[in-house]
CSV table of C-alpha atoms in Angstrom, one decimal:
chain,number,residue,atom,x,y,z
A,1,UNK,CA,-19.2,17.4,29.7
A,2,UNK,CA,-17.8,19.2,26.8
A,3,UNK,CA,-20.1,21.2,24.1
A,4,UNK,CA,-20.1,18.9,20.7
A,5,UNK,CA,-17.8,20.2,18.1
A,6,UNK,CA,-19.0,20.3,14.7
A,7,UNK,CA,-17.4,18.2,12.0
A,8,UNK,CA,-17.5,18.2,8.2
A,9,UNK,CA,-19.9,15.5,6.5
A,10,UNK,CA,-16.9,15.1,3.9
A,11,UNK,CA,-14.9,13.8,6.7
A,12,UNK,CA,-17.5,11.3,8.2
A,13,UNK,CA,-18.2,10.0,4.8
A,14,UNK,CA,-14.2,10.0,3.7
A,15,UNK,CA,-13.6,8.2,7.3
A,16,UNK,CA,-16.5,5.6,6.5
A,17,UNK,CA,-15.1,4.8,3.2
A,18,UNK,CA,-11.6,4.2,4.9
A,19,UNK,CA,-13.0,1.9,7.3
A,20,UNK,CA,-14.9,0.0,5.1
A,21,UNK,CA,-11.9,-0.6,3.0
A,22,UNK,CA,-13.4,1.3,0.1
A,23,UNK,CA,-10.7,3.9,-0.5
A,24,UNK,CA,-8.7,1.7,-2.6
A,25,UNK,CA,-11.2,-0.4,-3.9
A,26,UNK,CA,-10.1,-3.8,-5.8
A,27,UNK,CA,-6.3,-3.1,-5.2
A,28,UNK,CA,-6.0,-5.1,-1.9
A,29,UNK,CA,-4.2,-8.6,-1.6
A,30,UNK,CA,-6.2,-11.2,0.1
A,31,UNK,CA,-4.0,-13.1,2.6
A,32,UNK,CA,-4.7,-14.7,5.9
A,33,UNK,CA,-4.4,-11.3,7.8
A,34,UNK,CA,-6.0,-8.9,5.2
A,35,UNK,CA,-9.1,-11.1,4.9
A,36,UNK,CA,-9.1,-11.8,8.8
A,37,UNK,CA,-8.6,-7.7,9.3
A,38,UNK,CA,-11.4,-6.9,6.8
A,39,UNK,CA,-14.3,-9.0,8.7
A,40,UNK,CA,-12.8,-8.1,11.8
A,41,UNK,CA,-12.7,-4.5,11.2
A,42,UNK,CA,-16.5,-4.3,9.4
A,43,UNK,CA,-18.2,-6.6,11.9
A,44,UNK,CA,-19.1,-9.1,9.4
A,45,UNK,CA,-19.4,-10.6,5.8
A,46,UNK,CA,-22.7,-11.1,5.2
A,47,UNK,CA,-23.9,-14.2,3.6
A,48,UNK,CA,-27.0,-14.7,1.3
A,49,UNK,CA,-28.3,-17.0,-1.1
A,50,UNK,CA,-29.2,-14.9,-4.0
A,51,UNK,CA,-27.0,-16.1,-7.1
A,52,UNK,CA,-28.0,-13.8,-9.6
A,53,UNK,CA,-24.2,-12.4,-10.2
A,54,UNK,CA,-22.1,-14.6,-7.3
A,55,UNK,CA,-22.7,-15.4,-3.7
A,56,UNK,CA,-23.1,-12.0,-1.3
A,57,UNK,CA,-19.6,-12.8,0.6
A,58,UNK,CA,-17.4,-13.5,-2.9
A,59,UNK,CA,-19.0,-10.0,-4.2
A,60,UNK,CA,-18.4,-7.8,-1.1
A,61,UNK,CA,-15.0,-9.5,-1.1
A,62,UNK,CA,-14.4,-8.8,-5.0
A,63,UNK,CA,-15.0,-4.9,-4.2
A,64,UNK,CA,-12.0,-5.1,-1.9
A,65,UNK,CA,-9.6,-7.6,-3.1
A,66,UNK,CA,-10.6,-7.7,-7.0
A,67,UNK,CA,-10.4,-11.2,-8.9
A,68,UNK,CA,-9.1,-12.9,-6.0
A,69,UNK,CA,-8.7,-16.5,-5.7
A,70,UNK,CA,-11.9,-18.4,-4.3
A,71,UNK,CA,-10.1,-21.5,-3.3
A,72,UNK,CA,-7.9,-19.2,-0.8
A,73,UNK,CA,-10.7,-18.0,0.6
A,74,UNK,CA,-12.5,-21.6,1.0
A,75,UNK,CA,-9.3,-22.6,2.7
A,76,UNK,CA,-8.9,-19.7,5.3
A,77,UNK,CA,-12.4,-19.7,6.1
A,78,UNK,CA,-13.1,-23.5,6.2
A,79,UNK,CA,-9.8,-25.3,7.0
A,80,UNK,CA,-7.7,-23.0,8.5
A,81,UNK,CA,-11.1,-21.7,10.4
A,82,UNK,CA,-9.9,-17.8,10.3
A,83,UNK,CA,-13.6,-17.3,10.0
A,84,UNK,CA,-16.8,-18.4,11.7
A,85,UNK,CA,-20.2,-18.5,10.2
A,86,UNK,CA,-22.6,-16.6,12.9
A,87,UNK,CA,-24.6,-13.7,13.2
A,88,UNK,CA,-24.0,-10.1,13.8
A,89,UNK,CA,-26.0,-7.7,11.3
A,90,UNK,CA,-27.6,-11.2,10.0
A,91,UNK,CA,-26.1,-14.2,9.0
A,92,UNK,CA,-22.5,-13.3,8.6
A,93,UNK,CA,-18.9,-14.8,8.5
A,94,UNK,CA,-17.6,-13.4,11.3
A,95,UNK,CA,-13.3,-13.4,12.5
A,96,UNK,CA,-12.7,-16.5,14.7
A,97,UNK,CA,-10.2,-14.2,16.6
A,98,UNK,CA,-13.2,-12.3,18.1
A,99,UNK,CA,-14.4,-15.6,19.5
A,100,UNK,CA,-14.5,-13.9,23.4
A,101,UNK,CA,-17.3,-11.9,21.6
A,102,UNK,CA,-19.2,-14.2,20.1
A,103,UNK,CA,-19.0,-16.9,23.0
A,104,UNK,CA,-20.8,-14.1,25.0
A,105,UNK,CA,-23.1,-13.5,22.5
A,106,UNK,CA,-23.9,-17.4,22.3
A,107,UNK,CA,-24.2,-17.6,26.1
A,108,UNK,CA,-26.7,-14.7,26.0
A,109,UNK,CA,-28.8,-16.1,23.3
A,110,UNK,CA,-28.8,-19.4,25.1
A,111,UNK,CA,-30.1,-18.0,28.5
A,112,UNK,CA,-31.4,-14.4,27.7
A,113,UNK,CA,-34.8,-13.0,26.8
A,114,UNK,CA,-35.0,-13.9,23.5
A,115,UNK,CA,-37.4,-16.1,21.4
A,116,UNK,CA,-35.1,-18.8,20.7
A,117,UNK,CA,-34.3,-19.2,24.2
A,118,UNK,CA,-38.0,-19.4,25.4
A,119,UNK,CA,-38.7,-21.8,22.4
A,120,UNK,CA,-35.9,-24.0,24.0
A,121,UNK,CA,-37.5,-24.4,27.5
A,122,UNK,CA,-39.4,-27.7,27.9
A,123,UNK,CA,-37.5,-28.7,24.7
A,124,UNK,CA,-34.6,-30.2,26.4
A,125,UNK,CA,-35.1,-34.2,24.9
A,126,UNK,CA,-35.4,-32.7,21.4
A,127,UNK,CA,-32.4,-30.6,21.6
A,128,UNK,CA,-30.1,-33.1,23.1
A,129,UNK,CA,-31.4,-35.9,20.8
A,130,UNK,CA,-30.7,-33.4,17.5
A,131,UNK,CA,-27.2,-32.5,19.4
A,132,UNK,CA,-26.3,-36.3,19.8
A,133,UNK,CA,-27.3,-37.1,15.9
A,134,UNK,CA,-24.8,-34.2,15.1
A,135,UNK,CA,-22.1,-35.4,17.0
A,136,UNK,CA,-22.5,-38.8,15.5
A,137,UNK,CA,-23.0,-38.1,12.0
A,138,UNK,CA,-21.2,-34.8,11.4
A,139,UNK,CA,-21.1,-32.9,9.3
A,140,UNK,CA,-24.7,-32.9,8.9
A,141,UNK,CA,-27.5,-30.5,7.8
A,142,UNK,CA,-31.2,-30.2,7.9
A,143,UNK,CA,-31.4,-32.6,5.2
A,144,UNK,CA,-30.2,-35.1,7.5
A,145,UNK,CA,-33.4,-35.1,9.6
A,146,UNK,CA,-36.9,-36.1,8.4
A,147,UNK,CA,-39.8,-34.2,8.9
A,148,UNK,CA,-42.9,-35.3,10.9
A,149,UNK,CA,-45.5,-37.4,9.2
A,150,UNK,CA,-48.3,-35.2,7.7
A,151,UNK,CA,-46.2,-31.8,8.3
A,152,UNK,CA,-45.7,-29.6,5.1
A,153,UNK,CA,-42.6,-27.2,4.6
A,154,UNK,CA,-43.2,-23.5,4.7
A,155,UNK,CA,-41.7,-20.3,6.6
A,156,UNK,CA,-39.9,-20.1,9.3
A,157,UNK,CA,-42.9,-20.9,11.8
A,158,UNK,CA,-43.4,-24.4,10.0
A,159,UNK,CA,-39.9,-25.8,10.1
A,160,UNK,CA,-39.6,-29.3,11.4
A,161,UNK,CA,-38.6,-29.6,14.8
A,162,UNK,CA,-35.2,-30.5,14.3
A,163,UNK,CA,-34.4,-27.3,12.3
A,164,UNK,CA,-35.6,-25.5,15.5
A,165,UNK,CA,-33.2,-27.3,17.7
A,166,UNK,CA,-30.3,-27.1,15.0
A,167,UNK,CA,-30.9,-23.4,15.0
A,168,UNK,CA,-30.7,-22.9,18.8
A,169,UNK,CA,-27.7,-25.3,18.8
A,170,UNK,CA,-26.1,-23.0,16.3
A,171,UNK,CA,-27.0,-19.8,17.8
A,172,UNK,CA,-26.1,-20.9,21.4
A,173,UNK,CA,-22.6,-22.1,20.2
A,174,UNK,CA,-22.9,-25.9,21.0
A,175,UNK,CA,-22.6,-26.7,17.3
A,176,UNK,CA,-21.1,-24.8,14.5
A,177,UNK,CA,-21.3,-24.6,10.9
A,178,UNK,CA,-18.5,-27.0,9.6
A,179,UNK,CA,-18.8,-26.3,5.6
A,180,UNK,CA,-21.5,-26.0,3.1
A,181,UNK,CA,-22.6,-28.6,0.4
A,182,UNK,CA,-24.7,-26.7,-2.4
A,183,UNK,CA,-24.8,-23.8,-0.2
A,184,UNK,CA,-26.6,-26.0,2.5
A,185,UNK,CA,-25.2,-25.6,6.1
A,186,UNK,CA,-23.8,-28.7,7.5
A,187,UNK,CA,-23.3,-28.5,11.0
A,188,UNK,CA,-20.7,-30.2,13.6
A,189,UNK,CA,-20.0,-29.9,17.0
A,190,UNK,CA,-18.3,-26.8,18.1
A,191,UNK,CA,-15.3,-28.7,19.7
A,192,UNK,CA,-14.8,-30.1,16.2
A,193,UNK,CA,-15.1,-27.2,14.2
A,194,UNK,CA,-13.2,-25.2,16.7
A,195,UNK,CA,-11.4,-27.4,19.6
A,196,UNK,CA,-10.0,-24.1,21.4
A,197,UNK,CA,-13.3,-22.6,21.4
A,198,UNK,CA,-14.2,-24.1,24.9
A,199,UNK,CA,-10.9,-22.8,26.2
A,200,UNK,CA,-11.6,-19.0,25.0
A,201,UNK,CA,-13.0,-16.9,28.0
A,202,UNK,CA,-16.2,-14.8,27.0
A,203,UNK,CA,-16.2,-11.1,27.7
A,204,UNK,CA,-18.2,-10.4,30.5
A,205,UNK,CA,-21.7,-10.0,30.0
A,206,UNK,CA,-21.8,-6.9,31.7
A,207,UNK,CA,-19.6,-5.3,28.8
A,208,UNK,CA,-21.5,-6.8,25.8
A,209,UNK,CA,-23.2,-4.0,24.7
A,210,UNK,CA,-20.4,-1.7,25.4
A,211,UNK,CA,-18.1,-3.6,23.0
A,212,UNK,CA,-20.8,-4.1,20.2
A,213,UNK,CA,-21.0,-0.1,20.3
A,214,UNK,CA,-17.3,0.5,20.0
A,215,UNK,CA,-16.9,-2.0,17.2
A,216,UNK,CA,-19.8,-0.6,15.3
A,217,UNK,CA,-18.5,3.1,15.7
A,218,UNK,CA,-14.7,1.6,14.6
A,219,UNK,CA,-16.5,0.3,11.6
A,220,UNK,CA,-18.5,3.3,10.7
A,221,UNK,CA,-16.2,6.0,11.9
A,222,UNK,CA,-19.0,8.4,13.0
A,223,UNK,CA,-22.3,7.2,13.5
A,224,UNK,CA,-25.6,8.4,14.4
A,225,UNK,CA,-27.8,6.7,17.2
A,226,UNK,CA,-29.9,4.8,14.6
A,227,UNK,CA,-26.5,4.1,12.6
A,228,UNK,CA,-25.8,2.1,15.6
A,229,UNK,CA,-29.0,0.5,15.7
A,230,UNK,CA,-29.2,-0.7,11.9
A,231,UNK,CA,-25.4,-1.5,11.6
A,232,UNK,CA,-25.1,-4.5,14.0
A,233,UNK,CA,-28.7,-5.7,14.5
A,234,UNK,CA,-28.4,-9.2,16.1
A,235,UNK,CA,-29.5,-10.0,18.8
A,236,UNK,CA,-31.2,-6.8,19.0
A,237,UNK,CA,-30.9,-5.2,22.3
A,238,UNK,CA,-33.3,-3.2,24.4
A,239,UNK,CA,-32.9,0.2,23.6
A,240,UNK,CA,-32.9,1.7,26.8
A,241,UNK,CA,-29.9,-0.9,27.6
A,242,UNK,CA,-28.0,0.4,24.5
A,243,UNK,CA,-28.6,4.1,25.3
A,244,UNK,CA,-27.3,3.8,28.9
A,245,UNK,CA,-24.2,2.1,27.6
A,246,UNK,CA,-23.5,4.6,25.1
A,247,UNK,CA,-24.2,7.6,27.7
A,248,UNK,CA,-21.8,5.8,29.9
A,249,UNK,CA,-19.0,5.6,27.3
A,250,UNK,CA,-19.6,9.4,26.5
A,251,UNK,CA,-19.0,10.2,30.3
A,252,UNK,CA,-16.0,8.2,30.7
A,253,UNK,CA,-14.7,10.1,27.4
A,254,UNK,CA,-14.2,7.0,25.6
A,255,UNK,CA,-16.7,8.2,22.9
A,256,UNK,CA,-17.5,11.6,21.9
A,257,UNK,CA,-20.6,13.3,20.8
A,258,UNK,CA,-20.2,15.5,17.8
A,259,UNK,CA,-22.3,17.2,15.4
A,260,UNK,CA,-22.3,16.7,11.5
A,261,UNK,CA,-22.5,19.8,9.5
A,262,UNK,CA,-25.5,19.9,7.3
A,263,UNK,CA,-27.3,16.9,9.3
A,264,UNK,CA,-29.3,17.0,12.4
A,265,UNK,CA,-29.4,14.4,15.2
A,266,UNK,CA,-26.4,13.5,17.5
A,267,UNK,CA,-23.4,11.7,16.1
A,268,UNK,CA,-20.7,10.1,18.0
A,269,UNK,CA,-17.2,9.0,17.3
A,270,UNK,CA,-14.6,7.3,19.6
A,271,UNK,CA,-12.2,9.6,20.8
A,272,UNK,CA,-9.3,7.3,19.8
A,273,UNK,CA,-10.5,7.9,15.9
A,274,UNK,CA,-10.9,12.0,16.2
A,275,UNK,CA,-7.2,11.9,14.8
A,276,UNK,CA,-8.2,10.0,11.6
A,277,UNK,CA,-11.5,11.9,11.1
A,278,UNK,CA,-9.3,15.1,11.1
A,279,UNK,CA,-7.0,13.6,8.4
A,280,UNK,CA,-9.8,12.1,6.3
A,281,UNK,CA,-11.4,15.5,6.3
A,282,UNK,CA,-8.1,16.9,4.5
A,283,UNK,CA,-7.8,14.5,2.1
A,284,UNK,CA,-8.4,15.8,-1.5
A,285,UNK,CA,-10.1,12.4,-2.2
A,286,UNK,CA,-11.4,9.8,-0.1
A,287,UNK,CA,-11.3,7.0,-2.5
A,288,UNK,CA,-9.2,6.2,-5.8
A,289,UNK,CA,-10.8,3.7,-8.3
A,290,UNK,CA,-14.1,2.2,-9.2
A,291,UNK,CA,-15.9,-1.1,-8.0
A,292,UNK,CA,-19.6,-2.0,-7.8
A,293,UNK,CA,-20.9,-2.7,-4.4
A,294,UNK,CA,-23.0,-5.9,-3.5
A,295,UNK,CA,-26.6,-4.9,-2.2
A,296,UNK,CA,-25.6,-6.6,0.9
A,297,UNK,CA,-22.3,-5.0,1.3
A,298,UNK,CA,-21.8,-4.1,4.9
A,299,UNK,CA,-21.3,-0.5,3.4
A,300,UNK,CA,-24.9,-0.6,2.7
A,301,UNK,CA,-26.3,-2.3,5.9
A,302,UNK,CA,-28.2,1.1,6.8
A,303,UNK,CA,-29.1,2.4,3.5
A,304,UNK,CA,-30.3,5.6,5.4
A,305,UNK,CA,-27.2,6.5,6.1
A,306,UNK,CA,-26.0,6.1,2.8
A,307,UNK,CA,-28.5,8.8,1.6
A,308,UNK,CA,-27.7,11.3,4.4
A,309,UNK,CA,-23.9,11.0,3.7
A,310,UNK,CA,-23.7,10.6,0.1
A,311,UNK,CA,-27.2,11.6,-1.4
A,312,UNK,CA,-27.7,8.2,-2.9
A,313,UNK,CA,-31.2,6.4,-2.3
A,314,UNK,CA,-31.0,2.7,-2.6
A,315,UNK,CA,-33.2,-0.2,-2.3
A,316,UNK,CA,-33.0,-3.6,-3.3
A,317,UNK,CA,-35.8,-4.7,-5.9
A,318,UNK,CA,-35.6,-8.4,-5.8
A,319,UNK,CA,-38.8,-8.3,-3.7
A,320,UNK,CA,-40.4,-5.7,-5.6
A,321,UNK,CA,-43.0,-6.9,-8.3
A,322,UNK,CA,-41.3,-6.7,-12.1
A,323,UNK,CA,-43.6,-3.8,-13.5
A,324,UNK,CA,-43.2,-1.8,-10.5
A,325,UNK,CA,-39.2,-1.8,-10.4
A,326,UNK,CA,-37.3,1.4,-11.0
A,327,UNK,CA,-33.6,0.0,-11.6
A,328,UNK,CA,-33.8,-3.9,-11.7
A,329,UNK,CA,-33.9,-7.1,-10.3
A,330,UNK,CA,-30.2,-6.9,-8.7
A,331,UNK,CA,-28.6,-3.6,-8.9
A,332,UNK,CA,-25.3,-3.0,-7.7
A,333,UNK,CA,-24.2,0.6,-6.5
A,334,UNK,CA,-21.4,2.0,-8.9
A,335,UNK,CA,-18.7,3.9,-6.4
A,336,UNK,CA,-16.3,6.0,-8.3
A,337,UNK,CA,-13.6,8.2,-6.7
A,338,UNK,CA,-15.7,8.3,-3.5
A,339,UNK,CA,-19.0,9.2,-5.2
A,340,UNK,CA,-22.2,6.9,-5.8
A,341,UNK,CA,-22.8,7.9,-9.4
A,342,UNK,CA,-24.8,4.7,-10.4
A,343,UNK,CA,-26.1,1.4,-10.3
A,344,UNK,CA,-25.8,-1.7,-12.7
A,345,UNK,CA,-28.1,-4.7,-13.0
A,346,UNK,CA,-26.0,-7.4,-13.8
A,347,UNK,CA,-26.9,-11.3,-14.8
A,348,UNK,CA,-24.1,-13.9,-14.8
A,349,UNK,CA,-25.1,-16.2,-17.9
A,350,UNK,CA,-23.0,-19.1,-16.7
A,351,UNK,CA,-23.4,-21.4,-19.3
A,352,UNK,CA,-22.8,-18.8,-22.2
A,353,UNK,CA,-19.8,-17.4,-20.0
A,354,UNK,CA,-21.4,-14.1,-20.5
A,355,UNK,CA,-21.6,-11.2,-18.0
A,356,UNK,CA,-24.7,-9.1,-19.1
A,357,UNK,CA,-25.4,-5.4,-18.4
A,358,UNK,CA,-28.8,-5.4,-18.4
A,359,UNK,CA,-29.0,-1.6,-17.6
A,360,UNK,CA,-26.7,1.0,-16.4
A,361,UNK,CA,-28.1,3.4,-14.7
A,362,UNK,CA,-26.3,6.8,-14.1
A,363,UNK,CA,-27.6,9.3,-11.4
A,364,UNK,CA,-29.2,12.5,-12.7
A,365,UNK,CA,-26.7,14.7,-11.2
A,366,UNK,CA,-23.6,12.9,-12.7
A,367,UNK,CA,-25.3,12.5,-16.2
A,368,UNK,CA,-26.1,16.2,-16.1
A,369,UNK,CA,-22.4,17.2,-15.1
A,370,UNK,CA,-23.8,18.8,-12.0
A,371,UNK,CA,-22.3,18.6,-8.7
A,372,UNK,CA,-23.1,16.0,-6.7
A,373,UNK,CA,-26.1,16.0,-4.0
A,374,UNK,CA,-24.0,15.7,-0.8
A,375,UNK,CA,-21.2,18.0,-2.5
A,376,UNK,CA,-18.7,16.1,-0.9
A,377,UNK,CA,-15.9,16.3,-3.2
A,378,UNK,CA,-15.8,17.8,-7.2
A,379,UNK,CA,-18.0,16.1,-9.7
A,380,UNK,CA,-16.3,13.5,-11.3
A,381,UNK,CA,-14.7,13.5,-15.0
A,382,UNK,CA,-17.5,11.4,-17.0
A,383,UNK,CA,-15.1,9.9,-19.3
A,384,UNK,CA,-13.1,8.6,-16.2
A,385,UNK,CA,-15.9,7.4,-14.6
A,386,UNK,CA,-17.1,5.7,-17.7
A,387,UNK,CA,-13.8,3.8,-18.3
A,388,UNK,CA,-13.5,2.9,-14.7
A,389,UNK,CA,-17.1,1.2,-14.8
A,390,UNK,CA,-15.6,-0.6,-17.8
A,391,UNK,CA,-12.4,-1.9,-16.0
A,392,UNK,CA,-14.7,-2.6,-12.8
A,393,UNK,CA,-16.8,-5.0,-15.4
A,394,UNK,CA,-13.8,-6.4,-17.0
A,395,UNK,CA,-12.5,-7.5,-13.3
A,396,UNK,CA,-15.9,-8.9,-12.3
A,397,UNK,CA,-16.2,-10.8,-15.7
A,398,UNK,CA,-12.8,-12.3,-14.9
A,399,UNK,CA,-13.2,-12.9,-11.1
A,400,UNK,CA,-16.9,-14.9,-12.3
A,401,UNK,CA,-14.9,-16.9,-15.4
A,402,UNK,CA,-16.9,-15.1,-17.8
A,403,UNK,CA,-15.2,-14.5,-21.1
A,404,UNK,CA,-17.4,-11.5,-22.3
A,405,UNK,CA,-19.2,-8.5,-21.1
A,406,UNK,CA,-22.6,-7.7,-22.9
A,407,UNK,CA,-24.2,-4.5,-22.8
A,408,UNK,CA,-28.1,-3.9,-23.3
A,409,UNK,CA,-29.0,-0.5,-21.9
A,410,UNK,CA,-27.9,2.4,-20.4
A,411,UNK,CA,-29.8,5.6,-19.0
A,412,UNK,CA,-29.4,8.2,-19.8
A,413,UNK,CA,-29.3,6.2,-23.5
A,414,UNK,CA,-26.6,8.8,-24.7
A,415,UNK,CA,-24.0,6.7,-22.2
A,416,UNK,CA,-24.1,3.9,-24.1
A,417,UNK,CA,-21.7,4.2,-27.1
A,418,UNK,CA,-19.1,5.5,-24.8
A,419,UNK,CA,-19.6,2.6,-22.6
A,420,UNK,CA,-19.2,0.3,-25.4
A,421,UNK,CA,-16.1,1.8,-26.5
A,422,UNK,CA,-14.9,1.5,-23.0
A,423,UNK,CA,-15.8,-2.1,-22.8
A,424,UNK,CA,-14.3,-2.7,-26.1
A,425,UNK,CA,-11.1,-1.1,-25.4
A,426,UNK,CA,-8.1,-3.5,-23.9
A,427,UNK,CA,-9.2,-4.2,-20.3
A,428,UNK,CA,-7.4,-2.3,-17.6
A,429,UNK,CA,-8.9,-3.5,-14.4
A,430,UNK,CA,-7.1,-1.0,-12.0
A,431,UNK,CA,-6.1,-3.9,-9.7
A,432,UNK,CA,-2.6,-5.0,-8.4
A,433,UNK,CA,-1.1,-7.2,-10.9
């Protein structure tokens, strides 16, 4: 086995931005091909119910495609069936072209050593009854099943029996998400949602972990072992199996172990990606443009990775008591020219058609005009960055159907006049016409 070569953190960060399609934010055009390529490439488009600004999947797509047409997405996802609702990191849209992988995962979940499979043992009559109801009444959601008398609602452990059965049937691939109504999942039999699914051979069960590792590496470019654990989290694989599969890939030469300058631990890259890593290292700028990132963006799935590579600490504060929040309820990291230079707390006032910037926080190093903590590239020009943020806010407002962007606070406060002026200037979204 050859001695691991040392690669630059700059190249690793640049390749990560490329693989996450953030090298040219908000400039791509949403088509069947670009949507499918993006979702397949990053491993999933996360779905989340938080709706302070917009649903997570729409925000994530906006960061790449700008103010795209939602109707196009709905048509491609739920009519053309290019996407399938399933799980990779957590609940996500996944690419239907990867059905062999998902079918293998579904079979594994149905029969493997997982809590849901253990629950299903002894529940055959309930599961079959719920499946029969889904086939007879599809599309149907959880609300179509009554809770047993005397049982109250609550967390996962107090779900009514039908919900557990629906969850098992969905995760094992016997039913699928047909559509959503008021964001609630409506199910139908898999052969109704994707009639061709039963004819798609699953990948061999023995290669499932291997395939997941290779796809996770492709999505990140270069990754440490804990990146691989935290990126594609469902279903969680036993650590010895994952380590053995990774070691086998290294022995075969399909994956190379590398060292990243300035960072501890072992890192890995697909051998096929070494030329791309070299090219990314030579690039003067890893990313051109400005965007805001959804808290559930795949770029942020492992926030420790973001801290290591970019020197940017981020946490979602929706679960933090109000008095203890540092930056706001639902802050979006601000990416400008490949650097994470701040975060913005936003709220979409739908009735008033106003996108409110509750608080725009700029990172201390950026505000002081100092080099970025990771020193990947030169410090960005502050005037250009403020103009870039204004352009991104105007683009997001247009996407949300807001007629106005209002600004409440900035930190430091000295940035407020400049951002106010930039917001008042004629909008320049930086997007493709």
